[in-house]
Amino acid sequence: MSDIDMTASISATRHSRASVVTASTDSVAFLEPVRPSDSVCLESFVTWTGRSSMEVFVKVTAEDLRSGERRIAATAFLTFVAVDDGGRPMQVPPVLPESDEERKLNESGDERAEHRRMHRAQSQEMAKYLTTSRPW
């Protein structure tokens, strides 16, 4: 998970040419096991942008070092916000998808952004009922 966040943050930083903060880990799907005999490659790119936020997709590919067989082991979507030197959100450039993979993920970005907004509102509502007092 740490490697996924780090890889995604590099893509967000390169896209915005600014400091970024992780706003959310939207989803992580573990699709195939990674075995001790596998090498692992993480690839990420910005798929969608808002005013200051960026959705980043991470693809984790596992490769059996003996057979050369490659498979998608996991995928993840994370959201980052670009911030200026004062820590305030700043505008980011739009995404210009180049490959079929990038275009497909960009086309569905608005829908995922709306889902994130709804999930955040639900989380904020739930947080009203949470306590910080220690039960012990």
XYZ file of N, CA and C in Angstrom:
408
model
N 0.826 -1.186 0.000
C 0.000 0.000 0.000
C 0.879 1.262 0.000
N 1.938 1.214 0.766
C 2.843 2.355 0.808
C 3.475 2.597 -0.562
N 3.873 1.527 -1.234
C 4.466 1.658 -2.568
C 3.452 2.222 -3.562
N 2.191 1.816 -3.437
C 1.136 2.331 -4.318
C 0.998 3.834 -4.110
N 0.932 4.283 -2.855
C 0.802 5.708 -2.562
C 2.017 6.481 -3.063
N 3.203 5.945 -2.844
C 4.421 6.636 -3.270
C 4.474 6.754 -4.795
N 4.166 5.681 -5.494
C 4.179 5.705 -6.958
C 3.155 6.703 -7.491
N 1.965 6.687 -6.918
C 0.914 7.611 -7.349
C 1.301 9.059 -7.077
N 1.950 9.305 -5.938
C 2.325 10.684 -5.602
C 3.360 11.231 -6.587
N 4.207 10.370 -7.104
C 5.185 10.816 -8.112
C 4.461 11.270 -9.373
N 3.467 10.498 -9.816
C 2.705 10.902 -11.007
C 1.963 12.208 -10.778
N 1.366 12.357 -9.595
C 0.626 13.590 -9.289
C 1.572 14.792 -9.248
N 2.742 14.611 -8.673
C 3.721 15.692 -8.595
C 4.227 16.063 -9.983
N 4.515 15.064 -10.789
C 4.999 15.348 -12.154
C 3.934 16.061 -12.973
N 2.673 15.654 -12.795
C 1.591 16.272 -13.567
C 1.391 17.733 -13.159
N 1.372 17.977 -11.854
C 1.071 19.322 -11.357
C 2.302 20.203 -11.229
N 3.493 19.591 -11.171
C 4.746 20.314 -10.904
C 4.615 21.129 -9.613
N 3.983 20.477 -8.626
C 3.759 21.109 -7.323
C 3.826 20.045 -6.242
N 3.874 20.488 -5.002
C 3.755 19.550 -3.891
C 2.336 19.009 -3.883
N 2.183 17.772 -3.458
C 0.854 17.156 -3.418
C 0.636 16.480 -2.073
N -0.623 16.362 -1.706
C -1.012 15.616 -0.518
C -2.030 14.570 -0.936
N -1.969 13.424 -0.287
C -2.939 12.372 -0.558
C -4.261 12.774 0.070
N -5.305 12.876 -0.740
C -6.636 13.209 -0.236
C -7.407 11.949 0.114
N -7.220 10.903 -0.689
C -7.906 9.646 -0.395
C -7.307 8.505 -1.208
N -7.414 7.328 -0.628
C -7.195 6.095 -1.377
C -8.591 5.616 -1.695
N -8.987 5.780 -2.942
C -10.372 5.543 -3.321
C -10.706 4.071 -3.412
N -9.801 3.303 -3.987
C -10.041 1.863 -4.090
C -8.729 1.149 -4.366
N -8.631 -0.049 -3.838
C -7.530 -0.951 -4.155
C -8.167 -2.316 -4.397
N -7.906 -2.866 -5.553
C -8.440 -4.190 -5.883
C -7.267 -5.150 -6.045
N -7.217 -6.157 -5.172
C -6.187 -7.193 -5.276
C -6.757 -8.294 -6.160
N -6.194 -8.455 -7.350
C -6.766 -9.335 -8.360
C -6.088 -10.692 -8.457
N -4.787 -10.726 -8.282
C -4.009 -11.956 -8.398
C -2.949 -11.965 -7.302
N -2.584 -13.147 -6.817
C -1.528 -13.188 -5.792
C -0.165 -12.830 -6.388
N 0.685 -12.266 -5.553
C 2.077 -12.026 -5.915
C 2.890 -13.055 -5.141
N 3.600 -13.878 -5.890
C 4.358 -14.977 -5.289
C 5.807 -14.562 -5.031
N 6.493 -15.257 -4.137
C 7.900 -14.922 -3.864
C 8.791 -14.977 -5.109
N 8.407 -15.777 -6.101
C 9.216 -15.890 -7.320
C 8.874 -14.816 -8.359
N 7.991 -13.869 -8.025
C 7.571 -12.819 -8.954
C 8.382 -11.545 -8.762
N 8.529 -10.822 -9.852
C 8.949 -9.429 -9.740
C 7.666 -8.601 -9.825
N 7.716 -7.406 -9.295
C 6.536 -6.552 -9.269
C 6.884 -5.209 -9.879
N 6.005 -4.720 -10.725
C 6.183 -3.420 -11.367
C 4.938 -2.583 -11.090
N 5.134 -1.361 -10.622
C 4.035 -0.443 -10.388
C 4.104 0.667 -11.431
N 2.986 0.917 -12.076
C 2.884 1.961 -13.092
C 1.720 2.854 -12.704
N 1.900 4.161 -12.815
C 0.810 5.061 -12.460
C 0.755 6.233 -13.414
N -0.444 6.794 -13.528
C -0.623 8.006 -14.316
C -1.885 8.723 -13.863
N -1.904 10.034 -14.069
C -3.062 10.848 -13.722
C -4.139 10.578 -14.768
N -5.332 10.229 -14.308
C -6.420 9.876 -15.215
C -7.451 10.979 -15.368
N -7.569 11.849 -14.355
C -8.632 12.853 -14.341
C -8.219 13.968 -13.400
N -8.628 15.193 -13.699
C -8.344 16.293 -12.793
C -9.590 17.123 -12.545
N -9.627 17.694 -11.352
C -10.606 18.719 -11.022
C -9.878 20.053 -11.050
N -10.279 20.975 -10.188
C -9.579 22.262 -10.148
C -8.194 22.092 -9.526
N -8.153 21.465 -8.347
C -6.871 21.261 -7.666
C -6.598 19.786 -7.370
N -7.562 18.942 -7.659
C -7.403 17.521 -7.353
C -7.055 16.712 -8.597
N -6.382 15.597 -8.341
C -5.977 14.696 -9.423
C -6.284 13.262 -9.012
N -6.938 12.547 -9.886
C -7.149 11.120 -9.682
C -5.986 10.401 -10.360
N -5.372 9.484 -9.623
C -4.233 8.739 -10.154
C -4.571 7.258 -10.139
N -4.310 6.588 -11.243
C -4.505 5.148 -11.372
C -3.154 4.459 -11.222
N -3.140 3.378 -10.447
C -1.924 2.582 -10.274
C -2.231 1.160 -10.709
N -1.364 0.642 -11.551
C -1.472 -0.745 -12.022
C -0.267 -1.509 -11.491
N -0.536 -2.607 -10.799
C 0.525 -3.447 -10.252
C 0.593 -4.711 -11.098
N 1.732 -4.908 -11.759
C 1.929 -6.078 -12.608
C 2.932 -7.010 -11.939
N 2.555 -8.284 -11.855
C 3.465 -9.303 -11.324
C 3.980 -10.125 -12.501
N 5.255 -10.468 -12.449
C 5.855 -11.287 -13.507
C 6.579 -12.464 -12.877
N 6.208 -13.656 -13.323
C 6.921 -14.858 -12.890
C 8.298 -14.808 -13.548
N 9.337 -14.761 -12.738
C 10.680 -14.584 -13.278
C 11.167 -15.777 -14.081
N 10.626 -16.943 -13.832
C 11.065 -18.130 -14.584
C 10.338 -18.272 -15.908
N 9.015 -18.088 -15.897
C 8.244 -18.301 -17.129
C 8.077 -17.025 -17.951
N 8.201 -15.868 -17.292
C 7.964 -14.604 -17.988
C 6.500 -14.225 -18.046
N 5.619 -15.037 -17.483
C 4.185 -14.743 -17.495
C 3.921 -13.488 -16.664
N 3.178 -12.552 -17.269
C 2.822 -11.308 -16.587
C 1.318 -11.273 -16.370
N 0.915 -10.706 -15.215
C -0.510 -10.601 -14.911
C -0.737 -9.340 -14.077
N -1.933 -8.790 -14.199
C -2.303 -7.638 -13.382
C -2.635 -8.171 -11.993
N -1.824 -7.802 -11.006
C -2.008 -8.291 -9.645
C -2.928 -7.385 -8.828
N -2.921 -6.085 -9.119
C -3.758 -5.152 -8.368
C -3.935 -3.870 -9.164
N -5.015 -3.172 -8.855
C -5.239 -1.841 -9.398
C -5.688 -0.938 -8.256
N -5.446 0.350 -8.394
C -5.845 1.283 -7.345
C -6.122 2.657 -7.953
N -7.037 3.368 -7.315
C -7.296 4.764 -7.620
C -7.054 5.562 -6.352
N -6.288 6.635 -6.468
C -6.025 7.534 -5.346
C -6.287 8.955 -5.809
N -6.579 9.825 -4.864
C -6.792 11.232 -5.184
C -5.778 12.071 -4.434
N -5.178 13.010 -5.148
C -4.194 13.936 -4.588
C -4.649 15.360 -4.835
N -4.209 16.263 -3.981
C -4.458 17.691 -4.158
C -3.109 18.386 -4.259
N -2.973 19.237 -5.265
C -1.759 20.039 -5.416
C -1.861 21.230 -4.469
N -0.749 21.531 -3.793
C -0.746 22.653 -2.850
C 0.433 23.574 -3.141
N 0.204 24.869 -2.884
C 1.275 25.847 -3.074
C 2.188 25.852 -1.847
N 3.145 26.744 -1.831
C 4.114 26.792 -0.731
C 3.463 27.108 0.615
N 2.286 27.725 0.584
C 1.559 28.021 1.814
C 0.620 26.902 2.236
N 0.618 25.803 1.460
C -0.243 24.666 1.792
C -1.672 24.813 1.298
N -1.938 25.807 0.471
C -3.282 26.031 -0.058
C -3.441 25.310 -1.398
N -4.629 24.737 -1.641
C -4.863 24.063 -2.927
C -4.607 25.007 -4.096
N -4.014 24.462 -5.139
C -3.734 25.259 -6.326
C -4.227 24.536 -7.578
N -4.490 25.299 -8.610
C -5.034 24.745 -9.842
C -4.023 23.827 -10.529
N -4.551 22.741 -11.130
C -3.706 21.795 -11.856
C -4.108 21.773 -13.330
N -3.187 21.401 -14.197
C -3.525 21.325 -15.619
C -4.446 20.142 -15.907
N -5.193 20.210 -17.002
C -6.064 19.090 -17.369
C -5.240 17.900 -17.851
N -5.901 16.747 -17.891
C -5.272 15.531 -18.403
C -5.442 15.498 -19.917
N -4.386 15.105 -20.607
C -4.430 14.914 -22.054
C -4.111 13.445 -22.324
N -5.145 12.579 -22.269
C -4.887 11.139 -22.434
C -4.315 10.829 -23.812
N -3.365 9.882 -23.825
C -2.700 9.534 -25.077
C -3.021 8.122 -25.545
N -3.035 7.153 -24.645
C -3.267 5.764 -25.032
C -4.752 5.406 -24.873
N -5.141 4.268 -25.432
C -6.517 3.787 -25.268
C -6.835 3.578 -23.783
N -5.866 3.043 -23.055
C -6.040 2.812 -21.619
C -6.294 4.133 -20.899
N -5.495 5.139 -21.193
C -5.656 6.451 -20.563
C -6.983 7.092 -20.947
N -7.387 6.974 -22.215
C -8.657 7.551 -22.663
C -9.836 6.897 -21.955
N -9.818 5.581 -21.838
C -10.918 4.859 -21.185
C -11.049 5.289 -19.727
N -9.937 5.384 -19.019
C -9.985 5.778 -17.612
C -10.381 7.248 -17.458
N -9.963 8.100 -18.384
C -10.325 9.510 -18.334
C -11.829 9.695 -18.561
N -12.398 8.938 -19.486
C -13.825 9.061 -19.802
C -14.719 8.770 -18.601
N -14.287 7.882 -17.728
C -15.100 7.502 -16.570
C -14.708 8.261 -15.299
N -13.838 9.252 -15.428
C -13.358 10.001 -14.273
C -14.423 10.831 -13.580
N -15.313 11.468 -14.336
C -16.370 12.276 -13.725
C -17.256 11.434 -12.810
N -17.563 10.233 -13.257
C -18.409 9.335 -12.461
C -17.713 8.951 -11.151
N -16.429 8.630 -11.225
C -15.698 8.282 -10.004
C -15.581 9.489 -9.074
N -15.415 10.686 -9.642
C -15.330 11.897 -8.819
C -16.639 12.126 -8.074
N -17.755 11.926 -8.725
C -19.054 12.075 -8.061
C -19.206 11.046 -6.945
N -18.770 9.830 -7.186
C -18.821 8.789 -6.147
C -17.956 9.197 -4.953
N -16.776 9.773 -5.203
C -15.908 10.234 -4.118
C -16.588 11.330 -3.298
N -17.255 12.265 -3.992
C -17.952 13.341 -3.282
C -19.041 12.774 -2.371
N -19.804 11.834 -2.873
C -20.871 11.218 -2.065
C -20.277 10.456 -0.883
N -19.223 9.709 -1.119
C -18.588 8.927 -0.046
C -18.017 9.859 1.021
N -17.411 10.956 0.604
C -16.857 11.916 1.562
C -17.970 12.517 2.424
N -19.089 12.871 1.800
C -20.210 13.438 2.564
C -20.735 12.417 3.576
N -20.828 11.163 3.178
C -21.260 10.110 4.099
C -20.261 9.950 5.239
N -18.980 10.005 4.934
C -17.953 9.874 5.968
C -18.005 11.047 6.939
N -18.220 12.253 6.418
C -18.315 13.425 7.288
C -19.528 13.316 8.204
N -20.627 12.808 7.689
C -21.835 12.628 8.505
C -21.580 11.590 9.603
N -20.947 10.497 9.257
C -20.646 9.461 10.239
C -19.686 9.981 11.310
N -18.740 10.826 10.922
C -17.742 11.341 11.862
C -18.375 12.161 12.987
N -19.565 12.701 12.747
C -20.265 13.461 13.784
C -20.590 12.592 14.997
N -20.683 11.289 14.785
C -21.063 10.368 15.858
C -19.856 9.676 16.493
N -18.694 9.943 15.979
C -17.492 9.305 16.498
C -16.917 10.124 17.640
N -16.223 9.451 18.518
C -15.646 10.111 19.688
C -14.130 9.954 19.665
N -13.464 10.870 20.301
C -12.011 10.762 20.441
C -11.621 10.363 21.856
N -12.625 10.149 22.709
C -12.316 9.742 24.088
C -11.830 8.298 24.094
N -10.989 8.001 25.042
C -10.416 6.667 25.131
C -11.350 5.730 25.891
N -11.573 4.572 25.349
C -12.459 3.628 26.055
C -11.732 2.859 27.172
N -10.447 3.021 27.340
C -9.716 2.253 28.337
C -9.265 3.089 29.499
